Coordinates of C-alpha atoms in Angstrom, one line a residue:
M1 CA -10.7 -7.4 3.2
T2 CA -8.4 -8.0 0.4
A3 CA -6.4 -6.0 -2.0
F4 CA -4.6 -8.9 -2.7
D5 CA -6.6 -9.4 0.2
R6 CA -5.2 -6.2 1.5
D7 CA -1.8 -5.2 0.2
L8 CA -1.6 -1.5 -0.1
C9 CA -0.8 -0.5 -3.6
S10 CA -0.5 -4.0 -4.8
S11 CA -2.4 -4.8 -7.9
G12 CA -3.4 -8.3 -8.9
S13 CA -1.8 -9.5 -12.1
G14 CA -5.0 -9.4 -14.1
D15 CA -5.9 -5.9 -12.8
M16 CA -2.4 -4.6 -13.5
A17 CA -2.7 -6.0 -17.0
F18 CA -5.8 -3.9 -17.5
I19 CA -4.1 -0.8 -16.2
A20 CA -0.8 -1.5 -17.9
T21 CA -2.6 -2.0 -21.2
S22 CA -4.3 1.3 -20.8
V23 CA -1.0 2.9 -19.7
G24 CA 1.0 1.3 -22.5
T25 CA -1.6 2.3 -25.1
F26 CA -2.3 5.9 -24.1
G27 CA -0.6 6.8 -20.8
Y28 CA 3.1 6.5 -21.2
P29 CA 4.3 6.4 -24.8
A30 CA 7.9 5.9 -25.7
S31 CA 8.4 9.6 -26.3
P32 CA 8.2 11.5 -23.0
G33 CA 7.2 14.7 -24.7
K34 CA 4.0 13.1 -26.0
K35 CA 2.7 11.7 -22.6
R36 CA 0.0 14.2 -21.9
H37 CA -1.2 14.5 -25.5
A38 CA -1.4 10.7 -25.8
W39 CA -3.3 10.3 -22.6
L40 CA -5.8 13.1 -23.2
S41 CA -6.6 12.0 -26.7
A42 CA -7.0 8.2 -26.6
A43 CA -7.8 8.0 -22.9
R44 CA -10.7 10.3 -23.1
W45 CA -12.1 8.5 -26.2
L46 CA -11.9 5.3 -24.2
A47 CA -13.5 6.8 -21.2
V48 CA -16.4 8.3 -23.2
A49 CA -17.0 5.1 -25.1
V50 CA -16.7 2.7 -22.2
A51 CA -16.9 4.4 -18.8
L52 CA -19.8 6.7 -19.0
P53 CA -22.5 4.1 -19.6
M54 CA -21.2 2.2 -16.6
L55 CA -21.1 5.1 -14.2
A56 CA -23.9 6.9 -12.4
S57 CA -25.4 10.0 -13.7
P58 CA -23.9 13.3 -12.6
A59 CA -24.9 14.2 -9.0
S60 CA -27.2 17.0 -8.1
A61 CA -25.7 20.2 -6.7
E62 CA -26.3 19.0 -3.1
K63 CA -25.1 15.5 -3.5
L64 CA -21.4 14.6 -2.8
T65 CA -20.1 11.2 -4.0
I66 CA -17.1 9.7 -2.3
W67 CA -15.1 7.0 -4.1
S68 CA -13.2 4.6 -1.9
G69 CA -11.2 1.4 -2.5
W70 CA -11.5 0.4 1.2
P71 CA -15.0 -0.8 2.1
D72 CA -14.2 -0.8 5.8
L73 CA -14.0 3.1 5.6
V74 CA -17.7 3.5 4.7
P75 CA -18.8 4.2 8.3
F76 CA -15.9 6.7 8.6
Y77 CA -16.9 8.7 5.5
K78 CA -20.6 8.6 6.6
R79 CA -19.6 10.0 9.9
V80 CA -17.7 12.8 8.3
G81 CA -20.6 13.5 5.9
D82 CA -23.0 13.7 8.9
Q83 CA -20.8 16.3 10.5
L84 CA -20.6 18.4 7.3
K85 CA -24.4 18.8 7.3
A86 CA -24.0 21.4 10.0
K87 CA -22.6 23.6 7.3
Y88 CA -24.6 22.2 4.4
P89 CA -27.9 21.0 5.8
D90 CA -29.3 19.7 2.6
L91 CA -26.1 17.8 1.7
D92 CA -26.5 14.1 0.6
I93 CA -23.4 12.0 1.0
S94 CA -23.0 8.9 -1.2
V95 CA -20.1 6.6 -0.3
E96 CA -19.3 4.2 -3.1
A97 CA -16.6 1.8 -1.8
I98 CA -15.5 -1.2 -3.8
A99 CA -12.5 -3.5 -3.8
L100 CA -9.3 -1.7 -4.3
R101 CA -8.4 -3.2 -7.6
E102 CA -11.8 -2.4 -9.0
H103 CA -11.5 1.1 -7.6
E104 CA -8.2 1.5 -9.5
K105 CA -9.9 0.4 -12.8
R106 CA -12.8 2.7 -12.1
L107 CA -10.4 5.6 -11.8
A108 CA -8.6 4.7 -15.0
L109 CA -11.8 4.8 -16.9
S110 CA -13.4 7.8 -15.3
L111 CA -10.6 10.4 -14.7
P112 CA -9.8 11.1 -18.3
S113 CA -13.5 12.1 -19.0
G114 CA -14.1 14.0 -15.8
A115 CA -16.6 11.4 -14.6
A116 CA -15.0 10.4 -11.3
G117 CA -16.5 10.9 -7.9
D118 CA -16.4 14.2 -6.1
V119 CA -13.8 13.0 -3.6
I120 CA -11.5 10.1 -4.5
E121 CA -8.8 8.1 -2.8
M122 CA -5.5 7.3 -4.6
E123 CA -2.2 5.8 -3.6
V124 CA 1.1 5.9 -5.6
E125 CA -0.9 5.4 -8.9
A126 CA -1.8 9.1 -8.6
A127 CA 1.5 9.9 -10.4
R128 CA 0.1 8.9 -13.8
Y129 CA -2.9 11.1 -13.4
L130 CA -1.0 14.1 -12.1
E131 CA 1.6 13.7 -14.9
A132 CA -1.3 13.8 -17.4
G133 CA -2.8 16.9 -15.9
L134 CA -6.1 15.2 -14.9
I135 CA -6.1 16.4 -11.3
P136 CA -6.7 20.1 -10.7
E137 CA -4.7 22.0 -8.1
P138 CA -6.5 22.5 -4.8
P139 CA -7.3 25.9 -3.3
A140 CA -4.4 27.7 -1.6
S141 CA -6.1 27.2 1.8
I142 CA -5.8 23.4 1.3
V143 CA -2.2 23.6 0.4
E144 CA -1.5 25.6 3.5
F145 CA -3.5 23.1 5.6
V146 CA -1.3 20.3 4.3
K147 CA 2.0 22.2 4.9
A148 CA 0.9 23.1 8.5
N149 CA -0.3 19.6 9.5
Y150 CA 1.7 17.0 7.7
D151 CA 5.3 15.8 7.6
M152 CA 6.2 16.5 4.0
T153 CA 7.8 13.1 3.6
R154 CA 4.2 11.8 3.9
V155 CA 3.0 14.1 1.1
K156 CA 5.3 12.9 -1.7
T157 CA 2.6 10.7 -3.4
A158 CA 0.2 13.7 -3.5
T159 CA 2.9 16.1 -5.0
Y160 CA 3.9 16.6 -8.6
E161 CA 6.6 19.0 -9.8
G162 CA 6.7 20.6 -6.4
K163 CA 3.0 21.3 -6.1
I164 CA 0.6 19.7 -3.7
Y165 CA -2.6 18.2 -5.2
G166 CA -4.1 16.0 -2.5
V167 CA -4.4 15.6 1.3
P168 CA -3.0 12.5 3.1
L169 CA -5.5 10.6 5.1
F170 CA -3.9 7.4 6.4
Q171 CA -1.1 5.0 5.6
G172 CA -0.3 1.4 5.5
Q173 CA 2.9 0.3 7.2
G174 CA 4.2 -3.1 8.2
A175 CA 5.0 -4.5 11.6
L176 CA 5.3 -8.0 13.0
F177 CA 2.2 -9.8 14.4
Y178 CA 3.0 -12.8 16.6
N179 CA 1.0 -15.3 18.6
T180 CA 2.1 -15.0 22.2
D181 CA 0.9 -18.4 23.2
M182 CA 2.9 -20.1 20.4
F183 CA 6.0 -18.0 21.3
A184 CA 5.8 -19.0 25.0
K185 CA 5.4 -22.7 24.1
A186 CA 8.5 -22.5 21.9
G187 CA 10.5 -20.8 24.7
L188 CA 10.6 -17.4 23.0
N189 CA 9.9 -14.5 25.3
S190 CA 10.4 -11.6 23.0
P191 CA 10.0 -10.8 19.2
P192 CA 12.8 -11.3 16.8
K193 CA 15.3 -8.4 16.6
T194 CA 17.2 -9.2 13.4
M195 CA 16.3 -10.8 10.1
A196 CA 18.4 -13.8 11.1
D197 CA 16.2 -14.1 14.2
Y198 CA 13.1 -14.4 12.0
T199 CA 14.4 -17.6 10.3
A200 CA 15.7 -19.0 13.6
Y201 CA 12.3 -18.3 15.3
A202 CA 10.4 -19.8 12.4
Q203 CA 12.3 -23.1 12.8
K204 CA 11.3 -23.2 16.5
L205 CA 7.7 -22.2 15.9
V206 CA 6.8 -24.4 13.0
Q207 CA 4.5 -27.4 13.8
R208 CA 4.6 -30.5 11.7
D209 CA 2.7 -33.7 11.1
A210 CA 4.1 -37.2 11.3
S211 CA 5.6 -36.9 7.8
G212 CA 7.4 -33.7 8.7
A213 CA 5.2 -31.5 6.6
P214 CA 4.3 -28.1 8.2
T215 CA 0.8 -27.9 9.6
V216 CA 1.3 -24.5 11.4
S217 CA 3.8 -22.3 9.7
G218 CA 6.6 -20.7 11.7
W219 CA 6.4 -17.5 9.6
S220 CA 3.8 -16.8 7.0
L221 CA 5.5 -15.2 4.1
R222 CA 3.8 -13.6 1.1
L223 CA 4.5 -16.3 -1.5
S224 CA 1.7 -16.0 -4.0
G225 CA -1.4 -14.1 -5.0
G226 CA -0.1 -12.2 -7.9
G227 CA 0.3 -8.5 -8.1
S228 CA 2.8 -6.0 -6.8
G229 CA 2.2 -6.9 -3.1
I230 CA 4.7 -9.8 -3.4
A231 CA 7.4 -7.4 -4.5
E232 CA 6.4 -4.9 -1.8
K233 CA 6.8 -7.6 0.9
Y234 CA 10.1 -8.6 -0.6
W235 CA 11.2 -4.9 -0.6
T236 CA 10.4 -4.7 3.1
I237 CA 12.6 -7.7 3.9
L238 CA 15.2 -6.4 1.5
Y239 CA 15.3 -3.0 3.3
N240 CA 15.8 -4.8 6.7
F241 CA 18.8 -6.5 5.2
G242 CA 20.2 -3.0 4.4
G243 CA 19.1 -2.7 0.8
T244 CA 16.4 -1.1 -1.3
L245 CA 14.5 -1.9 -4.5
L246 CA 15.0 1.4 -6.4
E247 CA 17.4 4.2 -5.7
E248 CA 17.2 7.8 -6.8
K249 CA 20.0 9.6 -8.5
G250 CA 19.6 13.2 -9.8
G251 CA 15.8 12.9 -10.1
K252 CA 15.9 9.6 -11.9
W253 CA 16.0 6.0 -10.7
R254 CA 17.8 2.6 -11.0
A255 CA 17.1 -0.9 -9.8
A256 CA 19.2 -1.5 -6.7
Y257 CA 18.5 -5.0 -5.6
A258 CA 21.0 -7.1 -7.6
N259 CA 23.5 -7.1 -4.7
E260 CA 24.3 -8.8 -1.4
A261 CA 21.2 -7.4 0.3
G262 CA 18.9 -8.6 -2.5
R263 CA 20.6 -12.0 -2.3
N264 CA 20.1 -12.3 1.4
A265 CA 16.5 -11.3 1.2
L266 CA 15.7 -13.9 -1.5
K267 CA 17.8 -16.5 0.4
Q268 CA 15.5 -15.9 3.4
Y269 CA 12.5 -16.9 1.4
L270 CA 14.3 -20.0 0.0
D271 CA 15.6 -21.0 3.4
N272 CA 12.1 -21.0 4.9
V273 CA 10.2 -22.5 1.9
V274 CA 12.7 -24.9 0.5
T275 CA 15.5 -25.7 3.0
Y276 CA 13.8 -25.6 6.4
R277 CA 10.2 -25.9 5.2
T278 CA 8.8 -23.6 7.9
V279 CA 6.1 -22.6 5.4
S280 CA 4.7 -23.7 2.1
P281 CA 2.7 -22.0 -0.7
E282 CA -0.2 -24.5 -0.1
M283 CA -0.8 -23.5 3.5
K284 CA -3.3 -20.8 4.5
A285 CA -1.4 -17.5 4.8
D286 CA -1.6 -14.0 6.0
A287 CA -4.3 -12.7 8.4
E288 CA -6.5 -15.7 7.8
A289 CA -3.9 -18.1 8.9
F290 CA -3.0 -16.0 11.9
E291 CA -6.6 -15.7 13.0
L292 CA -7.1 -19.4 12.6
G293 CA -4.0 -20.3 14.6
Q294 CA -2.3 -21.7 11.5
T295 CA 0.8 -19.4 11.6
A296 CA 2.9 -18.2 14.5
M297 CA 3.9 -14.8 13.0
F298 CA 3.7 -12.7 9.9
I299 CA 4.4 -9.1 8.7
R300 CA 1.4 -7.0 7.8
E301 CA -0.3 -3.6 8.0
S302 CA -2.3 -2.3 11.0
W303 CA -5.7 -3.1 9.5
V304 CA -5.2 -6.7 10.7
I305 CA -5.8 -5.4 14.3
G306 CA -9.4 -4.5 13.3
D307 CA -9.8 -7.7 11.4
I308 CA -8.7 -9.8 14.4
A309 CA -11.1 -7.9 16.7
K310 CA -14.0 -9.0 14.4
K311 CA -12.9 -12.6 13.5
A312 CA -10.7 -13.8 16.4
P313 CA -11.4 -11.6 19.4
N314 CA -9.9 -14.1 21.9
L315 CA -6.6 -14.5 20.0
K316 CA -3.6 -13.7 22.2
Y317 CA -1.1 -11.8 20.2
A318 CA 1.3 -8.8 20.2
T319 CA 3.0 -6.6 17.6
A320 CA 6.5 -5.3 17.2
P321 CA 8.3 -2.9 14.8
L322 CA 10.6 -4.4 12.2
P323 CA 14.3 -4.3 12.8
K324 CA 15.2 -1.3 10.6
G325 CA 12.1 0.1 8.9
T326 CA 9.1 -0.6 6.7
L327 CA 7.4 0.3 3.5
M328 CA 4.9 3.1 3.9
V329 CA 1.9 3.5 1.5
P330 CA 0.0 6.7 2.0
V331 CA -3.7 6.9 0.9
D332 CA -4.5 10.5 -0.2
L333 CA -7.8 12.3 -0.9
Y334 CA -8.3 14.3 -4.1
V335 CA -11.0 16.4 -5.6
P336 CA -10.7 15.6 -9.3
N337 CA -13.2 18.1 -10.8
K338 CA -13.6 21.8 -10.7
G339 CA -17.1 23.2 -10.3
P340 CA -19.7 24.4 -7.9
K341 CA -19.3 21.3 -5.7
S342 CA -15.5 21.4 -5.4
Q343 CA -15.5 23.7 -2.3
I344 CA -17.9 21.3 -0.6
A345 CA -15.7 18.4 -1.6
W346 CA -12.6 20.1 -0.1
D347 CA -14.5 20.9 3.0
F348 CA -15.3 17.2 3.3
V349 CA -11.6 16.3 2.9
Q350 CA -10.6 18.8 5.5
K351 CA -13.3 17.6 7.9
A352 CA -12.1 14.0 7.4
N353 CA -8.7 15.1 8.6
E354 CA -9.8 16.7 11.9
P355 CA -8.1 15.1 14.9
E356 CA -11.3 13.8 16.4
N357 CA -12.2 12.0 13.2
L358 CA -8.7 10.6 12.6
L359 CA -8.6 9.1 16.1
W360 CA -12.0 7.6 15.4
L361 CA -10.5 6.1 12.2
L362 CA -7.6 4.6 14.1
E363 CA -9.7 3.1 16.9
N364 CA -12.4 1.7 14.5
T365 CA -10.4 0.6 11.5
A366 CA -6.8 0.5 12.8
W367 CA -5.6 2.5 9.9
V368 CA -2.8 4.9 11.0
P369 CA -3.6 8.6 10.3
N370 CA -1.0 10.7 8.5
R371 CA -1.6 13.9 10.3
K372 CA 1.1 14.8 12.8
G373 CA 0.6 15.9 16.4
L374 CA -2.2 13.5 17.3
D375 CA -2.5 12.2 20.8
Y376 CA -2.9 8.4 20.6
S377 CA -2.8 7.7 24.3
A378 CA -6.5 7.0 24.7
V379 CA -6.7 4.7 21.7
L380 CA -3.5 2.8 22.8
G381 CA -5.1 2.3 26.2
K382 CA -7.8 0.3 24.5
I383 CA -5.8 -1.3 21.7
P384 CA -2.1 -1.7 22.8
Q385 CA -1.2 -3.6 19.7
L386 CA -1.3 -0.3 17.8
G387 CA 1.8 0.8 19.6
A388 CA 4.1 -0.9 17.1
F389 CA 2.5 1.3 14.4
V390 CA 2.2 4.7 16.1
N391 CA 5.1 4.6 18.6
T392 CA 8.0 3.4 16.4
P393 CA 11.7 3.8 17.5
A394 CA 13.3 7.1 16.7
D395 CA 15.6 5.5 14.2
H396 CA 12.8 3.5 12.5
V397 CA 12.7 4.4 8.8
F398 CA 9.6 4.7 6.7
F399 CA 10.2 4.4 3.0
A400 CA 7.8 4.7 0.1
V401 CA 7.3 3.5 -3.4
P402 CA 8.6 6.3 -5.7
A403 CA 5.8 8.5 -7.0
I404 CA 6.7 7.8 -10.6
S405 CA 4.4 6.5 -13.4
P406 CA 6.0 3.1 -14.0
A407 CA 6.3 2.1 -10.3
S408 CA 3.3 -0.3 -10.4
E409 CA 4.6 -2.0 -13.5
I410 CA 8.1 -2.5 -12.1
L411 CA 6.7 -4.0 -8.9
T412 CA 4.2 -6.3 -10.7
R413 CA 6.8 -7.6 -13.2
L414 CA 9.2 -8.3 -10.4
A415 CA 6.5 -10.0 -8.3
A416 CA 5.8 -12.4 -11.2
R417 CA 9.4 -13.4 -11.2
L418 CA 9.7 -13.7 -7.4
E419 CA 6.6 -15.9 -7.1
K420 CA 8.4 -18.5 -9.2
A421 CA 11.8 -18.0 -7.5
F422 CA 10.5 -18.6 -4.0
T423 CA 9.9 -22.3 -4.7
D424 CA 12.7 -22.9 -7.1
K425 CA 14.8 -25.7 -5.5
S426 CA 17.7 -25.0 -7.9
L427 CA 18.2 -21.6 -6.2
A428 CA 18.3 -22.9 -2.6
G429 CA 21.9 -22.6 -1.4
N430 CA 22.9 -21.4 -4.9
D431 CA 24.3 -17.8 -4.5
A432 CA 25.4 -17.7 -8.2
G433 CA 21.9 -18.7 -9.3
I434 CA 20.3 -16.1 -7.1
D435 CA 22.7 -13.4 -8.4
A436 CA 21.8 -14.3 -12.0
F437 CA 18.1 -14.2 -11.2
L438 CA 18.4 -10.8 -9.5
K439 CA 20.6 -9.4 -12.3
S440 CA 18.0 -10.4 -15.0
A441 CA 15.1 -9.0 -12.9
A442 CA 17.0 -5.7 -12.3
E443 CA 17.7 -5.4 -16.0
E444 CA 14.0 -5.6 -16.7
S445 CA 13.3 -2.9 -14.1
D446 CA 15.9 -0.6 -15.6
K447 CA 14.4 -1.2 -19.1
I448 CA 11.0 0.0 -17.9
L449 CA 12.6 3.1 -16.3
A450 CA 14.6 3.8 -19.5
R451 CA 11.4 3.5 -21.6
E452 CA 10.0 6.3 -19.5
D453 CA 13.2 8.4 -19.6
L454 CA 13.6 7.9 -15.9
L455 CA 16.7 5.7 -15.8
A456 CA 19.5 7.2 -13.7
K457 CA 23.1 6.8 -14.9
P458 CA 25.2 4.2 -12.9

């Protein structure tokens, strides 16, 4: 599974170029007052001309099409569909799950023309479609269901101008995965507790060949791959140094990373890549490296647990919460079209969010449900590594990418800069150089916000 291989809400640079081109052309013009008109005119023409020939014919009255960007959720959605047949015996459920970036492009082409699936998944990118008026409001019963069963901090991405449009399903959130055998061999009997510990541990855990080059990384960092995932991982480390990427002031936003916390976060990358060489961009990385025994630890979302069960079932590992908090990326369900099937579609969404189904989702995919009040004890008895995701400390903070239209562009542009900076030897040990880099990057972020009339005053 990828997304980048699997970064929630992180678009590959090529895919973001497609979406950003669409957005820049007809989604977010310079004049904020023309946003909706511009989208609905040019976007619909594009969708009619390009998307319709590519998409399936409209479904029959008893067929419900589910569009997903997570192929591992196909069994879950089929399970929900089978249950819904008790109410709709002739219902035919079609689950069309494709890679996340392709799913995002599919939405960009189909939503303006009303040609999307009957139930669709969206993350933070929903903001652009909500802003353009392309997602109808749900029935009052769905709004009340959300208010009764979800912490409203988890509903922000499905909300626009105070109104709820979607239902949270699951979320991606980071935690540390670490190889317990490698930790024991290095004399480490507990996970790192501070960001300084992470670098110190990496130096003890790295394995090298006779020339001194790393063969097993001490800490697999997200160094390449394109897309906003690089910036999201940087944001997570930044937050654990006491900073944040974007800060809100009076309903608008500013870049907030050109400071000491931002410098410390970038220095941590440079220390590990350039100074201590505990990892290199050429090495295998992420879940693949962990499953192959080629890294001792890395930060990732809970889906890795399911991946390990399939690909490296004998791997000895544990998980731990990050020192202060983690980026949270909710995945929400929407019904994009009004019509005779919309009630069936909302029944499907509500059925998917029943406790029994959500616990099945956790146990079988390791994705963490958003609904509050669930009893995870039985699942944790089988998969204790999920504890770092569902039993976080009381003071552990979950923060999210702002639900604003230019969020993906800001992250993708910053990611392109960071990918080069991580291996820039001239920045290692050079605080002034790091500060200049961050100042320039933050200025670009602020220019994007200003273009959308979203830049907060200092």
